Amino acid sequence: MGIESGNYDAYKYNVFTLHARYNRPVFDAFMEPNTLYITLLRDPVTQFESSFDFFHVGSNLEKSSGVVLNKTQKLQLFFEDPIGNWKNLSSTKKKYSYNDQIWDLGINPANIDKDEVLINRTINELDDRLDFVLINEFYDESLLILKKMLCWQFNDILYLPRNQRGSRADLDTNLTEKIAKWNYVDTKLYRHFLKNLHINIDNYGPTFEDDLAAFKRMTSFLYETCVSHTSIGKKRITYQKGSVNYTNDICQRSKGTLSDCDFSNGYVLTLDLGLVCAGITSDSRSLNRHIRNMMKGIATTMRPLHK
């Protein structure tokens, strides 16, 4: 408000949650001061398998073999000569089939992958610049840490999983080790921030396990309500206090469209379930035109952490 349209130098934002390669000078140029920077990492083995499948990295190998290959066979064929096969890929496929998580964090892995000291220094630099890194394999645990860090409520971290694939390649120990070695920089990056997460969990306090159990009950309830469309009145929860088991309806209508939902042991949320379901199941992917133009303009004058 109060800024002339197109005056991008004066645009400042509170939240930026889009797919974008990390470029701190660019982001700092349009974010409010003291912005927190948060990202998420995934086990490099499953991340590589996912990218390999999504970007059809093995399609040329299948064509050259002359036979139809399943997902596992394409991976096995790729790792018969990973360097040679990788060099024959398009530039896009190259980016997303070799240490793609460090790439997304603004660093070209080819510039650091031969130097152990530089790898460690780069990871430590990222650790200094990023305020928190969630771990996909510990997503609920990560969200609890984030909730506490930002003084949020459980309402603020409710979610539903989306875009899940129906089938994946079968990865035996040999193939898993090859993928981890091929993505060595990402593997080190992941292990560093996984260790950080467990430190945060240890420092969370005595309520962590109770909070985690309650949160899992909440997300399960949301799935049944918003996806399975089970009648709210039929949802009941059984929990234990001392040696006594209790059973009660989860939600009771309060005012207007709001329901008080009791997940036991004092975990009560007041929710507009219609609004919640609409919010977490919507699929709007539009991007404001002004944001696109602003990013394009700023990016031409800034450089990432490493070229």
C-alpha positions in Angstrom: 0.0 0.0 0.0 1.2 3.5 -0.8 3.8 2.3 -3.3 3.5 3.2 -7.0 3.0 0.2 -9.3 6.2 -0.9 -10.8 8.4 0.8 -8.2 10.0 -2.6 -7.3 12.8 -1.1 -5.2 10.2 0.0 -2.7 8.3 -3.3 -2.6 8.7 -5.2 0.7 7.0 -8.5 1.6 6.4 -10.4 4.8 6.2 -13.9 3.3 7.8 -15.5 0.2 6.8 -19.1 -0.3 7.5 -20.0 -3.9 9.7 -22.3 -5.8 12.9 -20.3 -6.2 16.6 -21.0 -6.1 18.1 -19.6 -3.0 19.7 -16.2 -3.7 20.0 -14.2 -0.5 20.9 -10.8 -2.0 17.8 -11.0 -4.2 15.5 -12.1 -1.4 16.8 -9.6 1.0 16.1 -6.8 -1.6 12.3 -7.4 -1.4 11.8 -8.9 2.0 11.2 -7.0 5.2 14.2 -6.6 7.6 14.9 -9.5 10.0 13.1 -12.1 7.8 13.6 -15.7 8.8 14.8 -18.1 6.1 13.5 -21.6 6.2 13.9 -24.5 3.8 13.4 -28.3 3.7 15.7 -31.1 2.8 15.0 -34.7 1.8 17.1 -37.9 2.0 19.3 -37.6 -1.1 18.6 -41.2 -2.1 14.8 -40.8 -2.3 15.2 -37.3 -3.6 17.4 -38.6 -6.5 15.0 -41.5 -7.2 12.1 -39.0 -7.3 13.9 -36.5 -9.6 15.2 -39.3 -11.9 11.6 -40.5 -12.4 9.9 -37.1 -12.6 12.4 -35.6 -15.1 12.5 -38.9 -17.1 16.3 -39.0 -16.8 16.4 -42.6 -17.9 14.3 -42.2 -21.0 17.3 -42.0 -23.4 18.8 -45.1 -21.8 15.6 -47.0 -22.3 15.5 -46.0 -26.0 19.1 -47.0 -26.6 18.6 -50.3 -24.9 15.7 -51.1 -27.2 13.6 -52.7 -24.5 11.0 -51.3 -22.1 12.6 -50.8 -18.6 11.0 -50.3 -15.3 12.0 -47.6 -12.9 14.5 -49.8 -11.1 16.2 -51.0 -14.3 16.6 -47.5 -15.6 18.4 -46.5 -12.4 20.6 -49.6 -12.6 21.5 -48.9 -16.2 22.3 -45.3 -15.3 24.8 -46.3 -12.7 26.7 -48.6 -15.0 28.3 -45.4 -16.3 26.9 -42.5 -14.2 29.4 -39.9 -15.4 29.1 -40.8 -19.1 25.3 -41.0 -18.9 25.0 -37.8 -16.9 27.1 -35.9 -19.5 24.7 -36.9 -22.2 21.7 -35.3 -20.4 20.1 -32.0 -21.2 21.1 -29.1 -18.9 17.8 -29.3 -16.9 18.2 -33.0 -16.3 21.8 -32.5 -15.3 20.8 -30.0 -12.6 18.2 -32.3 -11.1 20.1 -35.6 -11.2 23.3 -34.5 -9.4 23.3 -32.9 -6.0 20.1 -31.0 -6.8 19.4 -29.9 -3.3 22.7 -27.9 -2.9 22.0 -26.5 -6.4 18.6 -25.3 -5.2 20.4 -23.6 -2.3 22.3 -21.4 -4.8 25.5 -23.4 -5.2 26.8 -25.2 -8.2 28.0 -28.6 -6.9 30.6 -28.9 -9.6 32.4 -25.9 -8.0 32.9 -27.7 -4.7 32.5 -31.4 -5.1 36.3 -32.1 -5.4 37.2 -30.2 -2.3 36.2 -31.6 1.1 37.2 -28.4 3.0 35.2 -26.3 0.6 32.2 -28.6 0.9 32.3 -28.3 4.7 32.8 -24.6 4.6 29.8 -24.1 2.2 27.5 -26.2 4.4 28.6 -24.2 7.5 27.9 -21.0 5.6 24.4 -22.2 4.8 23.9 -23.2 8.4 24.8 -19.6 9.4 22.4 -18.0 6.9 19.4 -20.3 7.2 17.3 -19.9 10.4 15.8 -23.4 10.2 15.9 -26.5 8.0 13.0 -28.9 8.1 13.7 -32.6 7.2 11.2 -34.4 5.0 11.6 -37.8 6.8 10.8 -36.0 10.1 8.2 -33.6 8.8 5.9 -33.6 11.8 8.8 -33.2 14.1 10.2 -30.4 12.0 6.9 -28.6 12.1 6.7 -28.8 15.8 10.1 -27.2 16.1 9.0 -24.5 13.6 5.8 -23.9 15.6 7.7 -23.3 18.8 10.3 -21.2 17.0 7.7 -18.8 15.5 5.3 -18.9 18.5 2.6 -20.4 16.3 -0.4 -22.5 17.2 -1.3 -26.0 16.0 -3.8 -24.4 13.7 -0.9 -22.8 11.8 0.9 -26.1 11.0 -2.0 -28.3 10.0 -1.4 -29.9 6.6 -2.3 -32.7 4.1 0.3 -34.6 2.0 0.0 -33.9 -1.7 1.5 -34.9 -5.0 2.5 -38.3 -3.8 3.5 -40.8 -6.5 1.8 -44.2 -6.8 4.9 -46.2 -7.4 8.6 -46.0 -6.8 11.8 -47.8 -7.8 13.0 -50.6 -5.6 16.3 -49.6 -4.1 18.5 -52.4 -2.8 21.6 -51.7 -0.6 23.9 -51.6 -3.6 21.8 -49.1 -5.5 21.2 -47.0 -2.4 25.0 -46.7 -1.8 25.6 -45.7 -5.4 23.0 -42.9 -5.3 24.3 -41.6 -2.0 27.9 -41.6 -3.3 26.8 -39.9 -6.6 25.1 -37.2 -4.5 27.9 -36.9 -2.0 27.5 -33.2 -1.4 23.8 -33.5 -0.8 24.4 -36.4 1.5 26.8 -34.4 3.6 24.3 -31.5 3.6 21.4 -33.7 4.6 23.3 -35.4 7.5 24.4 -32.0 8.8 20.9 -30.6 9.1 19.4 -33.9 10.2 21.8 -33.7 13.2 20.7 -30.2 13.8 17.1 -31.2 13.8 17.7 -33.9 16.4 19.5 -31.4 18.6 16.4 -29.1 18.4 14.2 -32.1 19.3 16.4 -32.8 22.4 16.1 -29.1 23.4 12.4 -28.9 22.8 11.4 -29.8 26.3 9.5 -32.5 28.1 6.2 -32.1 26.1 7.7 -33.1 22.7 6.3 -36.6 22.5 2.9 -35.6 23.8 2.8 -32.7 21.3 3.9 -35.0 18.5 1.3 -37.6 19.3 -1.5 -35.0 19.4 -0.3 -33.4 16.2 -0.5 -36.7 14.4 -4.0 -37.2 15.7 -4.9 -33.8 14.3 -3.5 -34.4 10.8 -5.2 -37.9 10.7 -8.5 -36.2 11.6 -8.0 -33.6 8.9 -7.4 -36.3 6.3 -10.5 -38.2 7.3 -12.6 -35.0 7.3 -11.3 -33.3 4.2 -10.4 -36.2 2.0 -12.3 -39.3 3.2 -15.3 -37.1 3.9 -16.3 -39.1 7.0 -19.1 -37.6 9.0 -17.7 -35.4 11.7 -20.2 -36.8 14.2 -19.0 -40.3 13.7 -15.4 -39.4 14.5 -14.5 -40.5 18.0 -11.2 -40.6 19.9 -10.1 -43.0 22.6 -7.4 -41.9 25.0 -6.1 -42.8 28.4 -5.8 -40.8 31.6 -4.1 -42.7 34.3 -5.5 -46.2 34.2 -8.9 -45.1 32.7 -9.8 -45.2 29.0 -12.1 -42.4 27.7 -14.0 -42.2 24.4 -15.6 -39.0 23.1 -16.7 -37.3 19.9 -13.7 -35.2 18.6 -15.7 -32.1 17.5 -18.6 -30.3 19.1 -20.2 -27.4 17.3 -19.6 -24.1 19.1 -20.5 -20.7 17.5 -21.6 -20.3 13.9 -19.4 -22.5 11.7 -16.7 -23.1 14.4 -16.2 -26.4 16.1 -14.2 -27.1 19.2 -12.2 -30.2 18.5 -10.7 -32.1 21.4 -7.7 -34.3 20.6 -7.4 -35.4 24.3 -5.0 -34.4 27.1 -5.8 -30.7 26.7 -5.2 -30.4 23.0 -8.2 -28.5 21.8 -8.5 -26.6 18.5 -11.3 -24.3 17.5 -11.7 -24.7 13.7 -13.9 -23.7 10.9 -13.7 -27.1 9.3 -15.2 -26.0 6.0 -12.6 -23.2 5.6 -9.8 -25.5 6.8 -10.7 -28.2 4.2 -11.0 -25.6 1.4 -7.6 -24.1 2.4 -5.6 -27.2 2.5 -7.1 -29.0 -0.5 -7.1 -26.0 -2.9 -4.8 -26.2 -5.9 -4.3 -22.6 -6.9 -0.9 -22.2 -8.5 -1.2 -18.6 -9.8 1.6 -16.2 -9.2 1.0 -12.5 -9.0 2.2 -10.7 -12.1 3.9 -8.0 -10.1 5.9 -10.6 -8.1 7.1 -12.2 -11.4 8.2 -8.8 -12.8 9.9 -7.8 -9.6 12.0 -11.0 -9.3 13.0 -10.7 -12.9 14.2 -7.1 -12.5 16.1 -7.8 -9.3 17.7 -11.0 -10.4 19.6 -9.2 -13.3 21.5 -7.1 -10.8 22.3 -9.7 -8.1 24.5 -12.8 -7.9 24.0 -16.0 -5.8 26.2 -17.1 -3.0 28.4 -19.1 -5.5 28.2 -19.0 -9.3 
